[in-house]
Amino acid sequence: MLSNQNIEDTDLISGCLAGDRRSQKQLYDKYSAKMYAVCLRYMGNADDAQDILQDGFIKVYKNLDKFRGEGSFEGWMRRIMANTAIEQLRRKKLTFSMADKAEQIELKAPGAVDNLSEKDLLKIVSELSPGYRTVFNMYVVEGFGHKDIADALGISEGTSKSQLARARVILQEKVKNLK
């Protein structure tokens, strides 16, 4: 029997579109761990991340017919998970502190994070406030631009830049304190 990693996405998508429950389960089994990591980065706790994961997969299944194959299927799923998390954060009326102008912060200790494990880095990022964490994840991890972040979160581009700069300062301090 083939492992889930060897099953072609196109076969799984076709099966899901045909209503095959086995294909849905295989798709979930293949991607749930990676998508959970995306959800956890946004939500900051396991329970909320699990809820977003379930909601996100429902959206994936409902919108499979919209996947055009123009990019990677995994990337398409990541975008759905990120958007689902952002929608939930909005519903919780996530507040962003407003800043007069964005600061450009350079890392004072380049390579400082090289000595940290991925687990330590995720823990530090998860300790950020929801506003900082969301902007940081969208910009650094998911690759959104400030305009896209601003549009998605209903904030100004300046606020997005400021939130990112402040998140970097906080993360720098946390990394420095670990040493």
PDB file of C-alpha atoms in Angstrom:
ATOM      1  CA  MET A   1       0.000   0.000   0.000  1.00  0.00           C
ATOM      2  CA  LEU A   2       1.288   3.483  -0.812  1.00  0.00           C
ATOM      3  CA  SER A   3       2.052   5.846   2.018  1.00  0.00           C
ATOM      4  CA  ASN A   4       0.094   9.097   2.174  1.00  0.00           C
ATOM      5  CA  GLN A   5       3.176  11.023   1.062  1.00  0.00           C
ATOM      6  CA  ASN A   6       3.330   9.061  -2.205  1.00  0.00           C
ATOM      7  CA  ILE A   7      -0.277   9.569  -3.197  1.00  0.00           C
ATOM      8  CA  GLU A   8      -0.512  12.184  -5.924  1.00  0.00           C
ATOM      9  CA  ASP A   9      -2.407  15.317  -5.009  1.00  0.00           C
ATOM     10  CA  THR A  10      -4.252  15.214  -8.320  1.00  0.00           C
ATOM     11  CA  ASP A  11      -5.598  11.738  -7.499  1.00  0.00           C
ATOM     12  CA  LEU A  12      -6.704  12.876  -4.049  1.00  0.00           C
ATOM     13  CA  ILE A  13      -8.332  16.013  -5.426  1.00  0.00           C
ATOM     14  CA  SER A  14     -10.181  13.993  -8.064  1.00  0.00           C
ATOM     15  CA  GLY A  15     -11.374  11.545  -5.430  1.00  0.00           C
ATOM     16  CA  CYS A  16     -12.518  14.326  -3.108  1.00  0.00           C
ATOM     17  CA  LEU A  17     -14.374  16.055  -5.929  1.00  0.00           C
ATOM     18  CA  ALA A  18     -16.143  12.756  -6.633  1.00  0.00           C
ATOM     19  CA  GLY A  19     -17.235  12.609  -2.984  1.00  0.00           C
ATOM     20  CA  ASP A  20     -14.916   9.746  -2.016  1.00  0.00           C
ATOM     21  CA  ARG A  21     -14.552   9.758   1.795  1.00  0.00           C
ATOM     22  CA  ARG A  22     -11.363   7.700   1.616  1.00  0.00           C
ATOM     23  CA  SER A  23      -9.715  10.370  -0.544  1.00  0.00           C
ATOM     24  CA  GLN A  24     -10.824  13.046   1.929  1.00  0.00           C
ATOM     25  CA  LYS A  25      -9.257  11.120   4.796  1.00  0.00           C
ATOM     26  CA  GLN A  26      -6.049  10.549   2.840  1.00  0.00           C
ATOM     27  CA  LEU A  27      -5.835  14.244   1.982  1.00  0.00           C
ATOM     28  CA  TYR A  28      -6.347  15.123   5.637  1.00  0.00           C
ATOM     29  CA  ASP A  29      -3.777  12.556   6.794  1.00  0.00           C
ATOM     30  CA  LYS A  30      -1.243  13.790   4.257  1.00  0.00           C
ATOM     31  CA  TYR A  31      -1.470  17.492   5.117  1.00  0.00           C
ATOM     32  CA  SER A  32      -2.971  17.864   8.593  1.00  0.00           C
ATOM     33  CA  ALA A  33       0.354  18.081  10.463  1.00  0.00           C
ATOM     34  CA  LYS A  34       1.721  20.812   8.178  1.00  0.00           C
ATOM     35  CA  MET A  35      -1.546  22.739   8.208  1.00  0.00           C
ATOM     36  CA  TYR A  36      -1.805  22.419  11.995  1.00  0.00           C
ATOM     37  CA  ALA A  37       1.598  24.107  12.271  1.00  0.00           C
ATOM     38  CA  VAL A  38       0.283  27.013  10.163  1.00  0.00           C
ATOM     39  CA  CYS A  39      -2.815  27.307  12.366  1.00  0.00           C
ATOM     40  CA  LEU A  40      -0.780  27.135  15.574  1.00  0.00           C
ATOM     41  CA  ARG A  41       1.506  29.957  14.423  1.00  0.00           C
ATOM     42  CA  TYR A  42      -1.506  32.226  14.017  1.00  0.00           C
ATOM     43  CA  MET A  43      -3.619  31.178  16.967  1.00  0.00           C
ATOM     44  CA  GLY A  44      -0.944  30.630  19.596  1.00  0.00           C
ATOM     45  CA  ASN A  45      -2.658  27.757  21.404  1.00  0.00           C
ATOM     46  CA  ALA A  46      -3.464  24.163  20.558  1.00  0.00           C
ATOM     47  CA  ASP A  47      -7.241  24.279  21.067  1.00  0.00           C
ATOM     48  CA  ASP A  48      -7.798  27.283  18.808  1.00  0.00           C
ATOM     49  CA  ALA A  49      -5.351  25.884  16.246  1.00  0.00           C
ATOM     50  CA  GLN A  50      -7.267  22.592  16.150  1.00  0.00           C
ATOM     51  CA  ASP A  51     -10.545  24.462  15.602  1.00  0.00           C
ATOM     52  CA  ILE A  52      -9.013  26.461  12.752  1.00  0.00           C
ATOM     53  CA  LEU A  53      -7.556  23.291  11.249  1.00  0.00           C
ATOM     54  CA  GLN A  54     -11.002  21.670  11.135  1.00  0.00           C
ATOM     55  CA  ASP A  55     -12.676  24.797   9.741  1.00  0.00           C
ATOM     56  CA  GLY A  56      -9.871  25.169   7.217  1.00  0.00           C
ATOM     57  CA  PHE A  57     -10.199  21.609   5.954  1.00  0.00           C
ATOM     58  CA  ILE A  58     -13.946  22.054   5.540  1.00  0.00           C
ATOM     59  CA  LYS A  59     -13.177  25.092   3.359  1.00  0.00           C
ATOM     60  CA  VAL A  60     -10.565  23.120   1.429  1.00  0.00           C
ATOM     61  CA  TYR A  61     -13.070  20.362   0.663  1.00  0.00           C
ATOM     62  CA  LYS A  62     -15.803  22.832  -0.285  1.00  0.00           C
ATOM     63  CA  ASN A  63     -13.504  24.832  -2.564  1.00  0.00           C
ATOM     64  CA  LEU A  64     -11.459  22.084  -4.225  1.00  0.00           C
ATOM     65  CA  ASP A  65     -13.155  22.842  -7.519  1.00  0.00           C
ATOM     66  CA  LYS A  66     -11.585  26.321  -7.382  1.00  0.00           C
ATOM     67  CA  PHE A  67      -8.013  25.009  -7.230  1.00  0.00           C
ATOM     68  CA  ARG A  68      -6.620  25.593 -10.713  1.00  0.00           C
ATOM     69  CA  GLY A  69      -3.223  23.983 -10.311  1.00  0.00           C
ATOM     70  CA  GLU A  70      -1.420  27.248 -11.043  1.00  0.00           C
ATOM     71  CA  GLY A  71       0.678  26.945  -7.887  1.00  0.00           C
ATOM     72  CA  SER A  72       1.365  24.220  -5.400  1.00  0.00           C
ATOM     73  CA  PHE A  73      -1.637  22.567  -3.811  1.00  0.00           C
ATOM     74  CA  GLU A  74       0.052  22.784  -0.419  1.00  0.00           C
ATOM     75  CA  GLY A  75       0.531  26.534  -0.866  1.00  0.00           C
ATOM     76  CA  TRP A  76      -3.142  26.905  -1.779  1.00  0.00           C
ATOM     77  CA  MET A  77      -4.111  25.016   1.376  1.00  0.00           C
ATOM     78  CA  ARG A  78      -1.749  27.129   3.509  1.00  0.00           C
ATOM     79  CA  ARG A  79      -3.442  30.268   2.232  1.00  0.00           C
ATOM     80  CA  ILE A  80      -6.863  28.877   3.172  1.00  0.00           C
ATOM     81  CA  MET A  81      -5.632  27.969   6.676  1.00  0.00           C
ATOM     82  CA  ALA A  82      -4.041  31.400   7.148  1.00  0.00           C
ATOM     83  CA  ASN A  83      -7.181  33.173   5.943  1.00  0.00           C
ATOM     84  CA  THR A  84      -9.357  31.027   8.211  1.00  0.00           C
ATOM     85  CA  ALA A  85      -7.173  31.934  11.195  1.00  0.00           C
ATOM     86  CA  ILE A  86      -7.288  35.622  10.272  1.00  0.00           C
ATOM     87  CA  GLU A  87     -11.080  35.504   9.985  1.00  0.00           C
ATOM     88  CA  GLN A  88     -11.285  33.970  13.459  1.00  0.00           C
ATOM     89  CA  LEU A  89      -8.946  36.595  14.904  1.00  0.00           C
ATOM     90  CA  ARG A  90     -11.114  39.285  13.340  1.00  0.00           C
ATOM     91  CA  ARG A  91     -14.238  37.751  14.859  1.00  0.00           C
ATOM     92  CA  LYS A  92     -12.537  37.911  18.230  1.00  0.00           C
ATOM     93  CA  LYS A  93     -12.121  41.622  17.510  1.00  0.00           C
ATOM     94  CA  LEU A  94      -8.374  41.466  17.588  1.00  0.00           C
ATOM     95  CA  THR A  95      -7.088  44.912  18.352  1.00  0.00           C
ATOM     96  CA  PHE A  96      -3.978  46.365  16.884  1.00  0.00           C
ATOM     97  CA  SER A  97      -2.146  49.167  18.545  1.00  0.00           C
ATOM     98  CA  MET A  98      -1.874  52.133  16.229  1.00  0.00           C
ATOM     99  CA  ALA A  99       1.506  53.689  15.599  1.00  0.00           C
ATOM    100  CA  ASP A 100       2.311  57.088  14.147  1.00  0.00           C
ATOM    101  CA  LYS A 101       5.012  55.807  11.872  1.00  0.00           C
ATOM    102  CA  ALA A 102       6.686  52.526  11.137  1.00  0.00           C
ATOM    103  CA  GLU A 103      10.213  51.923  12.274  1.00  0.00           C
ATOM    104  CA  GLN A 104      12.781  49.931  10.361  1.00  0.00           C
ATOM    105  CA  ILE A 105      14.536  47.651  12.803  1.00  0.00           C
ATOM    106  CA  GLU A 106      17.677  45.799  11.901  1.00  0.00           C
ATOM    107  CA  LEU A 107      18.619  42.684  13.787  1.00  0.00           C
ATOM    108  CA  LYS A 108      21.389  43.657  16.184  1.00  0.00           C
ATOM    109  CA  ALA A 109      22.662  40.128  16.487  1.00  0.00           C
ATOM    110  CA  PRO A 110      22.514  38.531  13.046  1.00  0.00           C
ATOM    111  CA  GLY A 111      22.569  34.776  13.275  1.00  0.00           C
ATOM    112  CA  ALA A 112      21.347  34.821  16.872  1.00  0.00           C
ATOM    113  CA  VAL A 113      18.437  32.606  15.972  1.00  0.00           C
ATOM    114  CA  ASP A 114      20.691  30.099  14.227  1.00  0.00           C
ATOM    115  CA  ASN A 115      21.486  28.478  17.575  1.00  0.00           C
ATOM    116  CA  LEU A 116      17.835  28.049  18.552  1.00  0.00           C
ATOM    117  CA  SER A 117      15.754  25.001  17.809  1.00  0.00           C
ATOM    118  CA  GLU A 118      12.603  25.321  15.730  1.00  0.00           C
ATOM    119  CA  LYS A 119      10.617  24.456  18.856  1.00  0.00           C
ATOM    120  CA  ASP A 120      12.223  27.342  20.783  1.00  0.00           C
ATOM    121  CA  LEU A 121      11.568  29.763  17.930  1.00  0.00           C
ATOM    122  CA  LEU A 122       7.907  28.741  17.690  1.00  0.00           C
ATOM    123  CA  LYS A 123       7.540  29.125  21.451  1.00  0.00           C
ATOM    124  CA  ILE A 124       8.988  32.632  21.369  1.00  0.00           C
ATOM    125  CA  VAL A 125       6.764  33.670  18.451  1.00  0.00           C
ATOM    126  CA  SER A 126       3.704  32.199  20.183  1.00  0.00           C
ATOM    127  CA  GLU A 127       4.374  34.467  23.178  1.00  0.00           C
ATOM    128  CA  LEU A 128       3.839  37.596  21.070  1.00  0.00           C
ATOM    129  CA  SER A 129       0.532  39.395  21.481  1.00  0.00           C
ATOM    130  CA  PRO A 130      -2.067  38.273  18.907  1.00  0.00           C
ATOM    131  CA  GLY A 131      -1.681  41.437  16.812  1.00  0.00           C
ATOM    132  CA  TYR A 132       2.102  41.262  16.594  1.00  0.00           C
ATOM    133  CA  ARG A 133       2.064  37.488  16.081  1.00  0.00           C
ATOM    134  CA  THR A 134      -0.461  37.679  13.238  1.00  0.00           C
ATOM    135  CA  VAL A 135       1.402  40.369  11.308  1.00  0.00           C
ATOM    136  CA  PHE A 136       4.751  38.644  11.940  1.00  0.00           C
ATOM    137  CA  ASN A 137       3.428  35.298  10.687  1.00  0.00           C
ATOM    138  CA  MET A 138       1.748  36.809   7.651  1.00  0.00           C
ATOM    139  CA  TYR A 139       4.833  38.787   6.618  1.00  0.00           C
ATOM    140  CA  VAL A 140       7.732  36.532   7.601  1.00  0.00           C
ATOM    141  CA  VAL A 141       6.281  33.033   7.418  1.00  0.00           C
ATOM    142  CA  GLU A 142       3.528  33.257   4.812  1.00  0.00           C
ATOM    143  CA  GLY A 143       5.157  35.927   2.619  1.00  0.00           C
ATOM    144  CA  PHE A 144       2.284  38.426   2.483  1.00  0.00           C
ATOM    145  CA  GLY A 145       3.138  42.046   1.659  1.00  0.00           C
ATOM    146  CA  HIS A 146       2.116  44.922   3.928  1.00  0.00           C
ATOM    147  CA  LYS A 147      -0.704  45.938   1.579  1.00  0.00           C
ATOM    148  CA  ASP A 148      -2.151  42.415   1.633  1.00  0.00           C
ATOM    149  CA  ILE A 149      -1.810  42.255   5.416  1.00  0.00           C
ATOM    150  CA  ALA A 150      -3.496  45.628   5.803  1.00  0.00           C
ATOM    151  CA  ASP A 151      -6.372  44.587   3.535  1.00  0.00           C
ATOM    152  CA  ALA A 152      -6.826  41.217   5.252  1.00  0.00           C
ATOM    153  CA  LEU A 153      -6.804  42.642   8.773  1.00  0.00           C
ATOM    154  CA  GLY A 154      -8.537  45.943   8.142  1.00  0.00           C
ATOM    155  CA  ILE A 155      -5.567  48.039   9.270  1.00  0.00           C
ATOM    156  CA  SER A 156      -3.328  50.561   7.523  1.00  0.00           C
ATOM    157  CA  GLU A 157      -0.067  49.588   5.841  1.00  0.00           C
ATOM    158  CA  GLY A 158       1.737  51.776   8.370  1.00  0.00           C
ATOM    159  CA  THR A 159       0.203  49.828  11.222  1.00  0.00           C
ATOM    160  CA  SER A 160       1.253  46.575   9.571  1.00  0.00           C
ATOM    161  CA  LYS A 161       4.826  47.844   9.262  1.00  0.00           C
ATOM    162  CA  SER A 162       4.819  49.096  12.832  1.00  0.00           C
ATOM    163  CA  GLN A 163       3.425  45.822  14.191  1.00  0.00           C
ATOM    164  CA  LEU A 164       6.151  43.905  12.333  1.00  0.00           C
ATOM    165  CA  ALA A 165       8.893  46.216  13.591  1.00  0.00           C
ATOM    166  CA  ARG A 166       7.682  45.945  17.178  1.00  0.00           C
ATOM    167  CA  ALA A 167       7.370  42.167  16.898  1.00  0.00           C
ATOM    168  CA  ARG A 168      10.982  42.009  15.714  1.00  0.00           C
ATOM    169  CA  VAL A 169      12.161  44.123  18.652  1.00  0.00           C
ATOM    170  CA  ILE A 170      10.309  41.911  21.114  1.00  0.00           C
ATOM    171  CA  LEU A 171      11.650  38.759  19.487  1.00  0.00           C
ATOM    172  CA  GLN A 172      15.187  40.165  19.564  1.00  0.00           C
ATOM    173  CA  GLU A 173      14.888  40.789  23.292  1.00  0.00           C
ATOM    174  CA  LYS A 174      13.507  37.317  23.925  1.00  0.00           C
ATOM    175  CA  VAL A 175      16.308  35.692  21.915  1.00  0.00           C
ATOM    176  CA  LYS A 176      18.897  37.794  23.728  1.00  0.00           C
ATOM    177  CA  ASN A 177      17.452  36.765  27.103  1.00  0.00           C
ATOM    178  CA  LEU A 178      17.688  33.078  26.210  1.00  0.00           C
ATOM    179  CA  LYS A 179      21.463  33.258  25.984  1.00  0.00           C
TER     180      LYS A 179
END
